[in-house]
mmCIF file of C-alpha atoms and ligand atoms in Angstrom:
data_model
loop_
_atom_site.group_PDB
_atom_site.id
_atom_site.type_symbol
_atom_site.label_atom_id
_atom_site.label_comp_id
_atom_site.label_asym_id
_atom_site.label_seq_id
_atom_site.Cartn_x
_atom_site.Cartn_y
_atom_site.Cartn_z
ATOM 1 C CA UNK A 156 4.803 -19.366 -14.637
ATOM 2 C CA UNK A 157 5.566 -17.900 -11.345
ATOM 3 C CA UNK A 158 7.005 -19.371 -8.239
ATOM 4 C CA UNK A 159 3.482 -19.453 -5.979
ATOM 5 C CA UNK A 160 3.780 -17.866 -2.938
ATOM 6 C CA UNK A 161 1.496 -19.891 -1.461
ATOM 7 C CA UNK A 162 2.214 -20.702 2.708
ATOM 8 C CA UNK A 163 4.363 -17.522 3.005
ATOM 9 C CA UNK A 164 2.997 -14.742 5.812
ATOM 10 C CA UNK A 165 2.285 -11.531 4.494
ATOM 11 C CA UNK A 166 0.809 -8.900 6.722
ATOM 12 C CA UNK A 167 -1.176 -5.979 4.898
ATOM 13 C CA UNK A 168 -1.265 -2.895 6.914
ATOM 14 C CA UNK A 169 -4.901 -1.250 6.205
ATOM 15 C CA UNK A 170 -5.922 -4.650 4.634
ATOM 16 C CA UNK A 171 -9.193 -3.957 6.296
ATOM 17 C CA UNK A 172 -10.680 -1.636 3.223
ATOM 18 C CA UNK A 173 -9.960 -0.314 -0.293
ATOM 19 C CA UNK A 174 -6.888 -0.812 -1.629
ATOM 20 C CA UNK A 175 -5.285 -2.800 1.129
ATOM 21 C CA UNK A 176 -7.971 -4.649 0.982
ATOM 22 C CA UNK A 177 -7.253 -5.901 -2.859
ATOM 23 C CA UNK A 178 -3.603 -6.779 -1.678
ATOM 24 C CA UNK A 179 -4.652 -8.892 1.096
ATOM 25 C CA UNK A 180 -7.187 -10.813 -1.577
ATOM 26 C CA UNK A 181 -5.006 -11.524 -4.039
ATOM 27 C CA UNK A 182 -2.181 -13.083 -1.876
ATOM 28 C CA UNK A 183 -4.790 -14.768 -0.390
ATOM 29 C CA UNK A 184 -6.382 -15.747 -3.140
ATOM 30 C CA UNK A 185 -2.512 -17.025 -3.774
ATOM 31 C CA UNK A 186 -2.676 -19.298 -1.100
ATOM 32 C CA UNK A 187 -0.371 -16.864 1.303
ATOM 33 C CA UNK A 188 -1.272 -16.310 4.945
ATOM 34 C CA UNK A 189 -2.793 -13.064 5.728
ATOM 35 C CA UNK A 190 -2.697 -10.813 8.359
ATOM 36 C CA UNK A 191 -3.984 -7.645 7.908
ATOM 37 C CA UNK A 192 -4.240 -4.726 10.118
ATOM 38 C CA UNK A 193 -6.524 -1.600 10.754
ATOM 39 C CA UNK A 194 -7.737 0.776 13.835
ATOM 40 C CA UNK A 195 -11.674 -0.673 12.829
ATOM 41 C CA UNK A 196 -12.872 -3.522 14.681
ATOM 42 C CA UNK A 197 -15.728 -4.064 12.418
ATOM 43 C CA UNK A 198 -14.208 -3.333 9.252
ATOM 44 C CA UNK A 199 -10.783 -5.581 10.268
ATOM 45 C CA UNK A 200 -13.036 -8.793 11.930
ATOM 46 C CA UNK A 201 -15.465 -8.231 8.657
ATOM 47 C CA UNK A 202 -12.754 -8.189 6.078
ATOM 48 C CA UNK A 203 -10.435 -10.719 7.644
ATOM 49 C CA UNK A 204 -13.227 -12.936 7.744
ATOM 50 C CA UNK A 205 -14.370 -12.234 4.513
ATOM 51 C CA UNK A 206 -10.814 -12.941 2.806
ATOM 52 C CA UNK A 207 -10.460 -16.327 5.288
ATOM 53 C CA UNK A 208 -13.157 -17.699 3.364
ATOM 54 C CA UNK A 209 -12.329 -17.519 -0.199
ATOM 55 C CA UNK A 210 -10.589 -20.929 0.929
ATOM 56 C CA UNK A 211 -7.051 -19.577 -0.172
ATOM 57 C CA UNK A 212 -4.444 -18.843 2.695
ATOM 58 C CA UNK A 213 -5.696 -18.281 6.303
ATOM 59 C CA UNK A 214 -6.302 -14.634 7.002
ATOM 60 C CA UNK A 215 -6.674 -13.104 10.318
ATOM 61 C CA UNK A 216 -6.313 -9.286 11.615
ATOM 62 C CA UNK A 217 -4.287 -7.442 14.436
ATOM 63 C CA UNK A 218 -5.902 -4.128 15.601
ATOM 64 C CA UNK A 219 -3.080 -1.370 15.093
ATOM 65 C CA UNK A 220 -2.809 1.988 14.545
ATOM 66 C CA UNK A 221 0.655 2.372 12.096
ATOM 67 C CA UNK A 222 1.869 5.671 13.709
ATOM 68 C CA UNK A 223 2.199 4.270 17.356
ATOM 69 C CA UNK A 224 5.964 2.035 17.329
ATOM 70 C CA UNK A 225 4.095 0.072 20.519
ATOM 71 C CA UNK A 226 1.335 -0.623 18.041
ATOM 72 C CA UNK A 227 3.659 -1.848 15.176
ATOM 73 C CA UNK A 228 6.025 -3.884 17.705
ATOM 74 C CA UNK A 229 2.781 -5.735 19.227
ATOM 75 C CA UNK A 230 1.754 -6.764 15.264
ATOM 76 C CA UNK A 231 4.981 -7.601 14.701
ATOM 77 C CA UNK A 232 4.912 -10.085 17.759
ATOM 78 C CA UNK A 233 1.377 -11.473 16.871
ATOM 79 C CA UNK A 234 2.348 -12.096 13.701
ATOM 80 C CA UNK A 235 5.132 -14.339 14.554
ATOM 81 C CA UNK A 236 3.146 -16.122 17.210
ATOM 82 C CA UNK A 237 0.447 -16.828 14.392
ATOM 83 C CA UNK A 238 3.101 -17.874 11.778
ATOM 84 C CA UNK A 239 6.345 -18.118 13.252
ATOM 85 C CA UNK A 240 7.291 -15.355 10.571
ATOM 86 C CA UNK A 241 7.431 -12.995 7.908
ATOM 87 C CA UNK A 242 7.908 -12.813 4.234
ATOM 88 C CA UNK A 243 5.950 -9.558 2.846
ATOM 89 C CA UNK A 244 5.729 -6.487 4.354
ATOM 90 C CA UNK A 245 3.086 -4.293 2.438
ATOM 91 C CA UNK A 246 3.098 -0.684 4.114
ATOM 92 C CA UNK A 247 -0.157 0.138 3.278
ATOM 93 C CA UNK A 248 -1.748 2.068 5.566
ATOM 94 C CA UNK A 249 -2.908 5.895 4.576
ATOM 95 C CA UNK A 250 -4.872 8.679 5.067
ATOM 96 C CA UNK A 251 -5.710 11.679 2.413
ATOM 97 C CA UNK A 252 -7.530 14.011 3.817
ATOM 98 C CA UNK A 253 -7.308 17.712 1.800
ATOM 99 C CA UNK A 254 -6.799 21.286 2.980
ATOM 100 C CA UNK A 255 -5.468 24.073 1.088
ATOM 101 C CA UNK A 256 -2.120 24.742 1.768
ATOM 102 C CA UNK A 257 -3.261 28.592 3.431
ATOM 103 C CA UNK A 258 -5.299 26.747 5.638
ATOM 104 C CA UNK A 259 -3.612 23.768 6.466
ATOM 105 C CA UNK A 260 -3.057 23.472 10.048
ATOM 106 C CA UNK A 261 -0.150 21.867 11.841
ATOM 107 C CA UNK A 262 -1.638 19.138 13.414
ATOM 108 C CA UNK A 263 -3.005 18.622 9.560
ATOM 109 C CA UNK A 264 0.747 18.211 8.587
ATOM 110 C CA UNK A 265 1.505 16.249 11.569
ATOM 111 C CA UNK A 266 -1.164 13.772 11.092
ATOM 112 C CA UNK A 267 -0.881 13.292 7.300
ATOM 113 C CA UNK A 268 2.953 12.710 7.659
ATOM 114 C CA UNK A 269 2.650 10.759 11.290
ATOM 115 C CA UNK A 270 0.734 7.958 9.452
ATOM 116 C CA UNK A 271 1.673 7.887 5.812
ATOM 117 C CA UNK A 272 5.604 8.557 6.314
ATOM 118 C CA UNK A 273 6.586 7.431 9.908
ATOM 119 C CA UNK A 274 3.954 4.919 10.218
ATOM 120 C CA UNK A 275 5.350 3.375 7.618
ATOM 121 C CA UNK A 276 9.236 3.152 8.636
ATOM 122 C CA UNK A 277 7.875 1.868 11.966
ATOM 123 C CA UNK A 278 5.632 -0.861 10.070
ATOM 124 C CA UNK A 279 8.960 -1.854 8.396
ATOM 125 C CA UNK A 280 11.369 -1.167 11.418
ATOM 126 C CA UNK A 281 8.955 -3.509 13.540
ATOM 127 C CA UNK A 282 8.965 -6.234 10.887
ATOM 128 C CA UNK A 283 12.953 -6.603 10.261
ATOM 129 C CA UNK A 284 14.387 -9.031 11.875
ATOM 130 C CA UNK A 285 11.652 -11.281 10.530
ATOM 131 C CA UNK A 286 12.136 -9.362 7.317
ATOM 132 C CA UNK A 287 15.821 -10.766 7.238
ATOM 133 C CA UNK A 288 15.353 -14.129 8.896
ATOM 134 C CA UNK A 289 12.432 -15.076 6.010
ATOM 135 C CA UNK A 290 15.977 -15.205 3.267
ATOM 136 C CA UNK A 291 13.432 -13.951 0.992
ATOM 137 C CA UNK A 292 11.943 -10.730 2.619
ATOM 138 C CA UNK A 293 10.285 -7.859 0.766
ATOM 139 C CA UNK A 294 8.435 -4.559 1.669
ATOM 140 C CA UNK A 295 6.267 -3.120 -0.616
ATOM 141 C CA UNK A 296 5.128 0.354 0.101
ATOM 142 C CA UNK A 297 2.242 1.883 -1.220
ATOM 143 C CA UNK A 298 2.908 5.500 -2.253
ATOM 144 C CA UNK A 299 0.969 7.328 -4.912
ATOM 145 C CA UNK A 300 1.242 9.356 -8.383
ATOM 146 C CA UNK A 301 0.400 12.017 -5.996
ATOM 147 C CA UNK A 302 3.622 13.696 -4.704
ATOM 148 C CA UNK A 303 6.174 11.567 -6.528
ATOM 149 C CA UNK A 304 4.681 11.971 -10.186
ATOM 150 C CA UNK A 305 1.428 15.099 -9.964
ATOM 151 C CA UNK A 306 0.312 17.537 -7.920
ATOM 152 C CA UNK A 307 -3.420 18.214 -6.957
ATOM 153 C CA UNK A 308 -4.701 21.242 -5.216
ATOM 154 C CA UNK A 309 -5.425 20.512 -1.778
ATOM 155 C CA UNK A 310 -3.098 17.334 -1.312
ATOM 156 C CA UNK A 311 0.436 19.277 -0.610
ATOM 157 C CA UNK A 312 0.937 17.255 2.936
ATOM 158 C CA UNK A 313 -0.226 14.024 1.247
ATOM 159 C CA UNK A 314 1.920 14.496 -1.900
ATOM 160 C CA UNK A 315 5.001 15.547 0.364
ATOM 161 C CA UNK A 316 4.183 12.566 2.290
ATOM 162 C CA UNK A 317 3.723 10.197 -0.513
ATOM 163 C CA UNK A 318 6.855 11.542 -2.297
ATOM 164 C CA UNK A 319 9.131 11.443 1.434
ATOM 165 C CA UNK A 320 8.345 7.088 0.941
ATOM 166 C CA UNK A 321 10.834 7.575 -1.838
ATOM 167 C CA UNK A 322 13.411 8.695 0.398
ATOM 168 C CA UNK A 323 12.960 6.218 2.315
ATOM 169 C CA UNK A 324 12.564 3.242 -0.078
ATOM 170 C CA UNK A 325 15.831 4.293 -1.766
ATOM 171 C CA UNK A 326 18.107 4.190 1.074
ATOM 172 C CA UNK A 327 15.961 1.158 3.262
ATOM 173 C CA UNK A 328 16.381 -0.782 -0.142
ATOM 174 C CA UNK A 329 20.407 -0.115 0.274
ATOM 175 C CA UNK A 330 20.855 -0.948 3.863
ATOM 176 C CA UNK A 331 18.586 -4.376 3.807
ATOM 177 C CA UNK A 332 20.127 -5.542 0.111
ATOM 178 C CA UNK A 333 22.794 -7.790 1.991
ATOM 179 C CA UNK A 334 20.068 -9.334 4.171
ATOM 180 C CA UNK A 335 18.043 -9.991 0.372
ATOM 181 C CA UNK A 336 15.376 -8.024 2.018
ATOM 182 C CA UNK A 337 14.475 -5.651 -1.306
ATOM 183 C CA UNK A 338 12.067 -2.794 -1.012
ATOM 184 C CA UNK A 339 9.921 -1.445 -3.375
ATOM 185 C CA UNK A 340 6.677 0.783 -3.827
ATOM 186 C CA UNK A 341 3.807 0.381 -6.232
ATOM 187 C CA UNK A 342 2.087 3.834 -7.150
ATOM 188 C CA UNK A 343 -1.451 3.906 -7.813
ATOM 189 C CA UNK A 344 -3.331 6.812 -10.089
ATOM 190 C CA UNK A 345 -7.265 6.941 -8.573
ATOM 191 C CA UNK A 346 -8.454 3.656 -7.617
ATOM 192 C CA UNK A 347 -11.553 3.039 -6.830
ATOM 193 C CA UNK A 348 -11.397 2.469 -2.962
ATOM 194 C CA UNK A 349 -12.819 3.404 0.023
ATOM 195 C CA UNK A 350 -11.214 6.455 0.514
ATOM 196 C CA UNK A 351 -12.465 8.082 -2.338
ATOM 197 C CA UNK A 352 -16.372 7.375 -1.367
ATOM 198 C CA UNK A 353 -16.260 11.282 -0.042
ATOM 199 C CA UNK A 354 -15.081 12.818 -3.063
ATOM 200 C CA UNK A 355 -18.207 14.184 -5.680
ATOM 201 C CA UNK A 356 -19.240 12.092 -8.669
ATOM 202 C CA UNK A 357 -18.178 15.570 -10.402
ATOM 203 C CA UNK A 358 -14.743 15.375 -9.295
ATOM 204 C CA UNK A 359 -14.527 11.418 -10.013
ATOM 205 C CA UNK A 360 -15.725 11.684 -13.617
ATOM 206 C CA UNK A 361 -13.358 14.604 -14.384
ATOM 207 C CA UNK A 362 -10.444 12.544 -13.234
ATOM 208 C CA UNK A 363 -12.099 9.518 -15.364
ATOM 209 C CA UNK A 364 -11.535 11.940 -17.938
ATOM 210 C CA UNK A 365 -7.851 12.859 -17.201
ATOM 211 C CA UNK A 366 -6.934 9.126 -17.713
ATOM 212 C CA UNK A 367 -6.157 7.307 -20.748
ATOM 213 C CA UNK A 368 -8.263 3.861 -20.019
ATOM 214 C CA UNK A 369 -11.073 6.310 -19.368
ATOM 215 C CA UNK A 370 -11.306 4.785 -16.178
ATOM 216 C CA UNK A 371 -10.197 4.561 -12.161
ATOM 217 C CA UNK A 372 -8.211 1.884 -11.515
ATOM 218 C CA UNK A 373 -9.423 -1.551 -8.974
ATOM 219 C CA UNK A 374 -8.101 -2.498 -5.721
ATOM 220 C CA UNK A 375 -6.787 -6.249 -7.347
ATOM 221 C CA UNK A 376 -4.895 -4.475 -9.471
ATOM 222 C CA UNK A 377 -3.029 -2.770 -7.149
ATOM 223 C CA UNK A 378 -2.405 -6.299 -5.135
ATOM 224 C CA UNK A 379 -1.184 -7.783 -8.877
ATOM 225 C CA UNK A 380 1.271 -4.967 -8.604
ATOM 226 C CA UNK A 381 2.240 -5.975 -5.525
ATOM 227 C CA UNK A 382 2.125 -9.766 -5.740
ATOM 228 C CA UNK A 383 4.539 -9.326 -8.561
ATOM 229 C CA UNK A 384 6.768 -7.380 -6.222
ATOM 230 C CA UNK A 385 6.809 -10.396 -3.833
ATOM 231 C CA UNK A 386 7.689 -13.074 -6.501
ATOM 232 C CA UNK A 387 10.815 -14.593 -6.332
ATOM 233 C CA UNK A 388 11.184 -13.671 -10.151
ATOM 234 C CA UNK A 389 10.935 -10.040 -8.510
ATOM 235 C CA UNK A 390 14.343 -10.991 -6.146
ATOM 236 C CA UNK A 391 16.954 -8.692 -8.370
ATOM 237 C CA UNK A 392 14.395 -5.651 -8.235
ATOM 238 C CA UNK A 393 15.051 -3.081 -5.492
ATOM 239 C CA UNK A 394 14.294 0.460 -4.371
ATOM 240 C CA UNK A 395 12.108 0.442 -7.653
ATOM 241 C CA UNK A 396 8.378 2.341 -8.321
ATOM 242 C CA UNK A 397 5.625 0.981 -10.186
ATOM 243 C CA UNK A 398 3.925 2.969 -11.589
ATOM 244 C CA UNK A 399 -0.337 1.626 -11.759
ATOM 245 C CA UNK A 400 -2.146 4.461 -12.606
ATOM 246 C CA UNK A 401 -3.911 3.677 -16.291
ATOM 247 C CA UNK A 402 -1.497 5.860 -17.954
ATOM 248 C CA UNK A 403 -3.088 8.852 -15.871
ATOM 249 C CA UNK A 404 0.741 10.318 -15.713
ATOM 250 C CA UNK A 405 1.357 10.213 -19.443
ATOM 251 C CA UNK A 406 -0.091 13.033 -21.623
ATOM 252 C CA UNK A 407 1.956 15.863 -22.212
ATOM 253 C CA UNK A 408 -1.148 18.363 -22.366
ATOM 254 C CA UNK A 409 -5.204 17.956 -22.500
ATOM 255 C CA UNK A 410 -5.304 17.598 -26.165
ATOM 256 C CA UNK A 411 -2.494 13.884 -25.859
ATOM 257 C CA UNK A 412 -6.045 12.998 -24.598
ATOM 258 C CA UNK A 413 -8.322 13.295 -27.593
ATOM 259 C CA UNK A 414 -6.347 11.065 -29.684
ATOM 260 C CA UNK A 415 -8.941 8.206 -28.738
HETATM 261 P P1 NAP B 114 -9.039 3.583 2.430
HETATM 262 O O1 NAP B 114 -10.022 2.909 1.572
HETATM 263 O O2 NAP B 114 -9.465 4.744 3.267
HETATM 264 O O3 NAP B 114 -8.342 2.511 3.383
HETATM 265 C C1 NAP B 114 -7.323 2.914 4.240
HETATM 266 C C2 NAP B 114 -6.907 1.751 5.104
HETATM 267 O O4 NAP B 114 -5.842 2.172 5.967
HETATM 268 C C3 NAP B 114 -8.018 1.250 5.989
HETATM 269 O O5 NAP B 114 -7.881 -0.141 6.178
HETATM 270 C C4 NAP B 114 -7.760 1.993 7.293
HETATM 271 O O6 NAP B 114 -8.327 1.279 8.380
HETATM 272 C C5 NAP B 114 -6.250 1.979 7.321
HETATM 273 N N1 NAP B 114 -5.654 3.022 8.150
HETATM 274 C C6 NAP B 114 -5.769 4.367 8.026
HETATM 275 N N2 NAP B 114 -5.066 4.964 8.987
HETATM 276 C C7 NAP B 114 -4.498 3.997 9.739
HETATM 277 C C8 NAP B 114 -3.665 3.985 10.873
HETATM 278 N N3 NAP B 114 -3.264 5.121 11.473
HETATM 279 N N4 NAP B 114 -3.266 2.786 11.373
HETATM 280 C C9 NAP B 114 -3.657 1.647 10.784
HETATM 281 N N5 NAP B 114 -4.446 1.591 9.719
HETATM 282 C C10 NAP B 114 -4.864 2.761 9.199
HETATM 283 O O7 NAP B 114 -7.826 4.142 1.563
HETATM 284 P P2 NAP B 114 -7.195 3.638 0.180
HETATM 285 O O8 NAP B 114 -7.656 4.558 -0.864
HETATM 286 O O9 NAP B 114 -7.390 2.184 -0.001
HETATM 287 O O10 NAP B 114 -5.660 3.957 0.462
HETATM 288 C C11 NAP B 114 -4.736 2.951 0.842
HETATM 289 C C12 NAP B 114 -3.342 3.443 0.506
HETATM 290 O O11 NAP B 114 -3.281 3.693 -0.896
HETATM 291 C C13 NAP B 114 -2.966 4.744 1.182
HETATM 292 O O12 NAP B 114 -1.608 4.721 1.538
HETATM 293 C C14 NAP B 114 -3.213 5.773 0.094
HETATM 294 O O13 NAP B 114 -2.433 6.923 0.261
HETATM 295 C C15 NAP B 114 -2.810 4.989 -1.125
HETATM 296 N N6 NAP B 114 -3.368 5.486 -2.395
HETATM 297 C C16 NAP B 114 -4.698 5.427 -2.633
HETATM 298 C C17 NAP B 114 -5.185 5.857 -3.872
HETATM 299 C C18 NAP B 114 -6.634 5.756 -4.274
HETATM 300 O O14 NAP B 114 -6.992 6.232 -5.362
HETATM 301 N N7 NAP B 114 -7.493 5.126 -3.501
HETATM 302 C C19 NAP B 114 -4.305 6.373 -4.810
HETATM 303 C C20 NAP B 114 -2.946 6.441 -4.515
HETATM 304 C C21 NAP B 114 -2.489 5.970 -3.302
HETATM 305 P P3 NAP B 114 -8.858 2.039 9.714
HETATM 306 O O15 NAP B 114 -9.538 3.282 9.247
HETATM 307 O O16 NAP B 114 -9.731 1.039 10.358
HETATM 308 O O17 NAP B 114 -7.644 2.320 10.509
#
């Protein structure tokens, strides 16, 4: 049985929708306190409410955009005036929009990197004293198979982006070790989330058919990932990658995938 992590703060940046979403509901549903954060009035207010009444931990949301540092100190502030505090860090927040690499524009790059990458070392940055005064702190970032692990035609600034987390896990998970702040990422495959609505049922069911369990992957278990991450069973695991994907990174060629 786990130690519950029930009355510890945990902020969820883009906890408004898809797979932030499934983070901030299952420590919630764990009896944590919840604020999550988004650029979407409607979708933050509907979500935070949403999550507030499952009757687990209080949730509430803070209106910020992750690639502004004013933004991230201001959330950072609100937070502790809420709940005197932080535990969890989850450095969520993500965008994945495509372009071919021959027509990918520089403000493409800038954008896709501006959020994904430096939005989240400024989530964390913000967060850090309250990071090291919890005793217990943790980050968990979400990065992707995408970069790290695979390659996909269209996603070269989001896989760069995804992959750069790495970097920054690794060496944030060395500096904050003596504080027992440990830092970690969970990598999803395809979940089934918000921010795939705009991609074609055609596309969807061939990457159905790319992965193992035959099928894309749910938001919970993506917070399960991460609610592990925050245990205090999890306290001796740092600058680590977990890997929640269905086995979508596993076979070796097309036919690994006709075994079943
Ligand atoms: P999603 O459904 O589009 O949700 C993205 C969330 O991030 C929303 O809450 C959005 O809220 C917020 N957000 C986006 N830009 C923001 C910004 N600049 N400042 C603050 N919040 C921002 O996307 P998702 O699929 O759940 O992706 C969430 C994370 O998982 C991303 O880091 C993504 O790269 C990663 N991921 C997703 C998948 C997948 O299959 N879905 C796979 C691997 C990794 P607002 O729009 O209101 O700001």
């Amino acid at each position: 049985m786990f130690t519950s992590v029930a009355g510890r703060t945990v902020v969820v940046t883009g906890g408004s929708k898809g797979i932030g979403k499934g983070i901030a509901r299952v420590f919630a549903e764990a009896g944590a306190n919840v604020v999550l954060s988004g650029r979407d009035v409607v979708a933050a207010a509907t979500t935070a409410q949403e999550l507030d009444e499952l009757g687990g931990g209080a949730v509430s949301f803070v209106l910020a955009d992750v690639a502004s540092a004013a933004d991230n100190t201001r959330l950072a502030r609100t937070v502790a005036e809420r709940h005197g505090g932080v535990d969890v860090v989850c450095a969520n927040a993500g965008i994945s929009p495509s372009a071919p690499l021959a027509a990918m524009t520089a403000a493409d790059i800038d954008e896709v990197l501006g959020t994904n990458v430096k939005g989240a070392i400024l989530t964390v940055q913000a967060f850090l004293p309250a990071l090291v005064a919890s005793g217990r702190g943790r980050v968990i970032l979400t990065s992707s198979i995408t970069g790290p692990a695979t390659g996909v035609p269209g996603w070269s600034h989001y896989g760069a982006s995804k992959a750069a987390m790495f970097g920054f896990m690794r060496t944030a998970a060395v500096e904050l070790a003596r504080d027992r702040v440990t830092v970690n990422a969970v990598l999803p495959g395809n979940v089934r989330a918000e921010g795939l609505a705009e991609l074609s049922a055609d596309y969807l069911n061939s990457v159905e058919a790319a992965i193992p369990m035959r099928r894309l992957g749910e938001v919970d278990e993506i917070g399960h990932a991460a609610l592990f991450l925050a245990s205090d069973e999890a306290s001796y695991i740092t600058g680590q990658a977990l890997v929640v994907d269905g086995g979508q990174i596993l076979p070796e060629s097309p036919a690994a995938l006709q075994v079943s």
